[in-house]
Short mmCIF file of C-alpha atoms in Angstrom, two decimals:
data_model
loop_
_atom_site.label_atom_id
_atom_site.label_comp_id
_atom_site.label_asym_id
_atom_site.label_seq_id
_atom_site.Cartn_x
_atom_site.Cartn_y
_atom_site.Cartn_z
CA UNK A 1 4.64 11.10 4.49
CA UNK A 2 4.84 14.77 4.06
CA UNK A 3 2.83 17.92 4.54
CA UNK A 4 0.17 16.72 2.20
CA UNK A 5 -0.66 14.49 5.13
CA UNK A 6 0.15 17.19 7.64
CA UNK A 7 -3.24 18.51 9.56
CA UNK A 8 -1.74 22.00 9.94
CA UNK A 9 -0.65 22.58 6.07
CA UNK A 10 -2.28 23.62 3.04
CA UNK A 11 -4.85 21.53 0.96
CA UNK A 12 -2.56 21.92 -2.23
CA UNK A 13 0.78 20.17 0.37
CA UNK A 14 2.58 23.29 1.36
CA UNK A 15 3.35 24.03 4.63
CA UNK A 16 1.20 27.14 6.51
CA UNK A 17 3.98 27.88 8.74
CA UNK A 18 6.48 25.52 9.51
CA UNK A 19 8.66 26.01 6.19
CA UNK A 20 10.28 22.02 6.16
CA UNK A 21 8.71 21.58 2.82
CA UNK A 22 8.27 17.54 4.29
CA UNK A 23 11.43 16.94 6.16
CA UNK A 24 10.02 17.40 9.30
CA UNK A 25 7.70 14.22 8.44
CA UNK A 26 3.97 16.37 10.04
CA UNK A 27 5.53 14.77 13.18
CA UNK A 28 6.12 18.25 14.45
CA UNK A 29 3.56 20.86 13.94
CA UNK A 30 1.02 19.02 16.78
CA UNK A 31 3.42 18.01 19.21
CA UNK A 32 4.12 19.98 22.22
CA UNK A 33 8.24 21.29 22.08
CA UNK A 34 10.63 22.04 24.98
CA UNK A 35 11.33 25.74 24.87
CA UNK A 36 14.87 26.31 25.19
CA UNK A 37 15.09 29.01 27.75
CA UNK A 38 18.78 28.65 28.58
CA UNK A 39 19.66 29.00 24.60
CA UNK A 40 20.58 33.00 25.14
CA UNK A 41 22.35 32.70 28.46
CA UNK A 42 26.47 32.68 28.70
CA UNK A 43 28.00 29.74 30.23
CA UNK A 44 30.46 30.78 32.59
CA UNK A 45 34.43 31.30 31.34
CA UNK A 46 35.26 28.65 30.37
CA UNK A 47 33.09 26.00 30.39
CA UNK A 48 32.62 24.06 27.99
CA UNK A 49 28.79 23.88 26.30
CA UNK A 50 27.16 20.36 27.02
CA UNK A 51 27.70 17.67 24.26
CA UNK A 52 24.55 15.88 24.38
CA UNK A 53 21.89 16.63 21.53
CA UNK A 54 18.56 15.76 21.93
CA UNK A 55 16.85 14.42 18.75
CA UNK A 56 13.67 14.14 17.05
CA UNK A 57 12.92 11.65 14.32
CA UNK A 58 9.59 10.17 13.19
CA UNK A 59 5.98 10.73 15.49
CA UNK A 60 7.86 12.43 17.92
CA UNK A 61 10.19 10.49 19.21
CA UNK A 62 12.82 11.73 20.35
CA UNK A 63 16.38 10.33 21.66
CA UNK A 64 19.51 11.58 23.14
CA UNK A 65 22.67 11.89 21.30
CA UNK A 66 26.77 12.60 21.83
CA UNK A 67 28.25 15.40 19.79
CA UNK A 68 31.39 13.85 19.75
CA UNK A 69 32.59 15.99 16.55
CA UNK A 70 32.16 19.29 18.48
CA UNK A 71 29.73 20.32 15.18
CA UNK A 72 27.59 23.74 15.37
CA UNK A 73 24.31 22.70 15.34
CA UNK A 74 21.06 24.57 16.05
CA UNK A 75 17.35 23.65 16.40
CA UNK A 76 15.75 22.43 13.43
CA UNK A 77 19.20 21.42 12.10
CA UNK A 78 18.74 17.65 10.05
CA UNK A 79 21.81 15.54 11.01
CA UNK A 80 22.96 11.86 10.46
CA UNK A 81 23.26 9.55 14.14
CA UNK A 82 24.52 6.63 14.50
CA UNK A 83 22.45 3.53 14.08
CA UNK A 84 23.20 -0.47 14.48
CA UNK A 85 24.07 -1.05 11.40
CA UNK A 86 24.46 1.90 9.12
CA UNK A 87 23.51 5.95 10.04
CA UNK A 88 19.62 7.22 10.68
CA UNK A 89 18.37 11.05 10.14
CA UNK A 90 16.77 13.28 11.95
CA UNK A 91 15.97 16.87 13.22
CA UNK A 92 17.92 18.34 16.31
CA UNK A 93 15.08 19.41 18.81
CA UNK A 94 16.94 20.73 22.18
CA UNK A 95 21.56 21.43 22.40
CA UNK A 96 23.04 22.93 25.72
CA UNK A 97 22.86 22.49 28.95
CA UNK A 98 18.55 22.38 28.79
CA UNK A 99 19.30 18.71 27.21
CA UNK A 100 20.92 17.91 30.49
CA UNK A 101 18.46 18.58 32.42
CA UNK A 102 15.52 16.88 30.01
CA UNK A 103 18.07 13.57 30.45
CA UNK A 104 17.99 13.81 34.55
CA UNK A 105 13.89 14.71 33.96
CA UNK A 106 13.74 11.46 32.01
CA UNK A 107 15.82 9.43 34.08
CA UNK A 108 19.24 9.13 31.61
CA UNK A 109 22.85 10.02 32.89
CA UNK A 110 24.08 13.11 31.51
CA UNK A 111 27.73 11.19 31.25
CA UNK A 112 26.41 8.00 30.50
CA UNK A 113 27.28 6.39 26.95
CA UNK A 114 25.52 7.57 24.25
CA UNK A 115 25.26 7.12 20.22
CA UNK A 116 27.10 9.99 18.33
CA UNK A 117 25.84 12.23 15.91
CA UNK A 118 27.90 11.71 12.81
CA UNK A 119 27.18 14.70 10.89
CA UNK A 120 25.01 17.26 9.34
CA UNK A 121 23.08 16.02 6.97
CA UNK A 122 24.06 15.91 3.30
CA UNK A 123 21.95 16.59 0.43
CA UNK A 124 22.19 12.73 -0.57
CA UNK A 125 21.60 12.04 3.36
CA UNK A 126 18.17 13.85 3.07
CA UNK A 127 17.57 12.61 -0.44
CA UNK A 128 17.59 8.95 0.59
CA UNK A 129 15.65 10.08 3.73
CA UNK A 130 13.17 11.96 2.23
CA UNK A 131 12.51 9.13 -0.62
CA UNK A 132 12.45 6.10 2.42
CA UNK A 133 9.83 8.31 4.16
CA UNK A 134 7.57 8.43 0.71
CA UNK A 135 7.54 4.56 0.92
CA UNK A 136 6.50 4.09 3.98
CA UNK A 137 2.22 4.75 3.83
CA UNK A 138 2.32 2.08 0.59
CA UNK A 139 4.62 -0.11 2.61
CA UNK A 140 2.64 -0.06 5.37
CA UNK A 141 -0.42 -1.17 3.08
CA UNK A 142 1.57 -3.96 1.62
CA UNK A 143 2.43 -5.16 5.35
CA UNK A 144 -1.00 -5.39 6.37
CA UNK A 145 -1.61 -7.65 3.32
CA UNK A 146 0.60 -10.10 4.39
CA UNK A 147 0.07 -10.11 7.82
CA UNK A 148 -3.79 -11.36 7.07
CA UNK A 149 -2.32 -13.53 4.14
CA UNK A 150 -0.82 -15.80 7.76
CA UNK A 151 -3.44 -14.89 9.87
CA UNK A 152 -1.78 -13.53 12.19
CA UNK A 153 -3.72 -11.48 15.23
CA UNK A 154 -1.83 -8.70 15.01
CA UNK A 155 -2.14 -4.84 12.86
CA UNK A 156 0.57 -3.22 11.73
CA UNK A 157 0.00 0.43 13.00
CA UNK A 158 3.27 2.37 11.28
CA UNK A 159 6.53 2.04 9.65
CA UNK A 160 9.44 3.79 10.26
CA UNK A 161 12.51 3.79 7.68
CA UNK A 162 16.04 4.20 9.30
CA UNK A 163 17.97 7.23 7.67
CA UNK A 164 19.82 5.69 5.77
CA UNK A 165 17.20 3.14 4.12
CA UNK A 166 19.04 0.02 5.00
CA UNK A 167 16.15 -1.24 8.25
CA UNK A 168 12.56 -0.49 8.73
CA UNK A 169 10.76 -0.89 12.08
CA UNK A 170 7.30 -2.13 11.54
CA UNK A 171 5.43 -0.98 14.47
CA UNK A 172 2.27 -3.31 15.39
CA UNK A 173 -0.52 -3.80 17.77
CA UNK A 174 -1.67 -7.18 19.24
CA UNK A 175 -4.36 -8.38 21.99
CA UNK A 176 -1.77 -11.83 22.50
CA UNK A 177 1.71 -12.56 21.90
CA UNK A 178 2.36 -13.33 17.86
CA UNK A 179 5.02 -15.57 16.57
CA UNK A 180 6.37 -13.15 13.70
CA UNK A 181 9.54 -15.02 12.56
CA UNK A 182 7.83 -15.64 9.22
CA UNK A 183 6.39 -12.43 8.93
CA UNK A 184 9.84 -10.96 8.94
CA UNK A 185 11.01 -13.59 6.22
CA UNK A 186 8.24 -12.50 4.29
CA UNK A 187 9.13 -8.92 4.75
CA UNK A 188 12.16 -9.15 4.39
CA UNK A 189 12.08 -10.92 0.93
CA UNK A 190 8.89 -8.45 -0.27
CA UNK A 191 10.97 -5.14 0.79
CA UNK A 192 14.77 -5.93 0.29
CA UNK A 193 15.42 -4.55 3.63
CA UNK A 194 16.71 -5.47 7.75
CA UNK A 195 13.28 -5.46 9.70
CA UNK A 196 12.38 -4.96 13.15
CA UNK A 197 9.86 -5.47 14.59
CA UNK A 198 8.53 -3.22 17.59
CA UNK A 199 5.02 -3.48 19.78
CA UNK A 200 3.04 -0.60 20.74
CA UNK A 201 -0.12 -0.12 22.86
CA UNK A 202 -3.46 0.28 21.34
CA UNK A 203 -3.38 3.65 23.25
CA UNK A 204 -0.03 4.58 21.43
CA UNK A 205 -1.17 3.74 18.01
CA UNK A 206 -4.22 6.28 18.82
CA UNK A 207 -1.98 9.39 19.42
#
């Protein structure tokens, strides 16, 4: 997906204001930020700025991370986290001590343990990224396929690509509890990658 799917862009693909070219995967542009209205005040001498980052990645979600490496990062900034196995991507939404407070709001510990971010992004990072992302619509066609080829009672609503290409989570809707364990054989042998598999509410797959 990219901004020729994006409601706010351009007819011909390019972006009307955003500028991400795609690597902001049109999750952005209609979903309501957190404005950072601590990002110009001074911490006190001192004190150190606070080393969780909050990031976004696909549809909006969005998940706390440790910057262990002490890296300079800024909104908007694309960076590599750590992921079980291998390294996802994705956009740094909130830094400072507003992420602290967004962590208490959600109902986290601010010293509690937390994935790392592992770097900014390389330009092979983002390649890889930005080619798993391009999969995903005609993946996601190729998943509902097989799904009906079991008749199983289920839709698969979205897939989502981890950074690094290795997993995909297929994201799927159900009225009653589905046995899946050959659907993810089947997936798994069609796509040549780790699958997960992750339920959402009919209300969810909506928005």
């Amino acid at each position: 997906m990219a901004c020729t799917n994006c409601s706010t862009g351009a007819k011909d693909g390019t972006p009307k204001g955003c500028k991400n070219k795609g690597t902001c995967g049109t999750d952005s542009c209609n979903k309501l930020t957190v404005f950072d209205w601590l990002s110009n005040m001074s911490l006190p001498g001192g004190q150190k700025p606070f080393d969780a980052v909050e990031i976004r990645f696909k549809n909006g979600r969005k998940e706390f991370y440790r910057n262990t490496e002490n890296l300079s990062l800024s909104i908007g900034d694309i960076v590599a986290t750590e992921a079980s196995p291998g390294h996802d991507v994705g956009l740094v939404s909130l830094t400072g001590e507003l992420v602290k407070i967004q962590m208490k709001k959600k109902g986290e510990n601010p010293e509690g343990d937390l994935k790392k971010i592992y770097r900014k992004a390389t330009q092979k990072d983002i390649d890889i990224w930005t080619t798993c992302r391009e999969k995903e619509e005609k993946i996601k066609v190729k998943a509902r396929e097989i799904a009906i080829q079991l008749k199983l009672e289920m839709k698969i609503s979205d897939i989502e690509y981890q950074g690094d290409g290795s997993t995909a989570t297929f994201y799927y809707t159900a009225n009653d509890r589905v046995d899946f364990r050959q659907l993810i054989k089947e997936f798994a042998r069609e796509f040549s990658i780790r699958v997960e598999m992750k339920q959402v509410g009919f209300r969810q797959e909506a928005s």
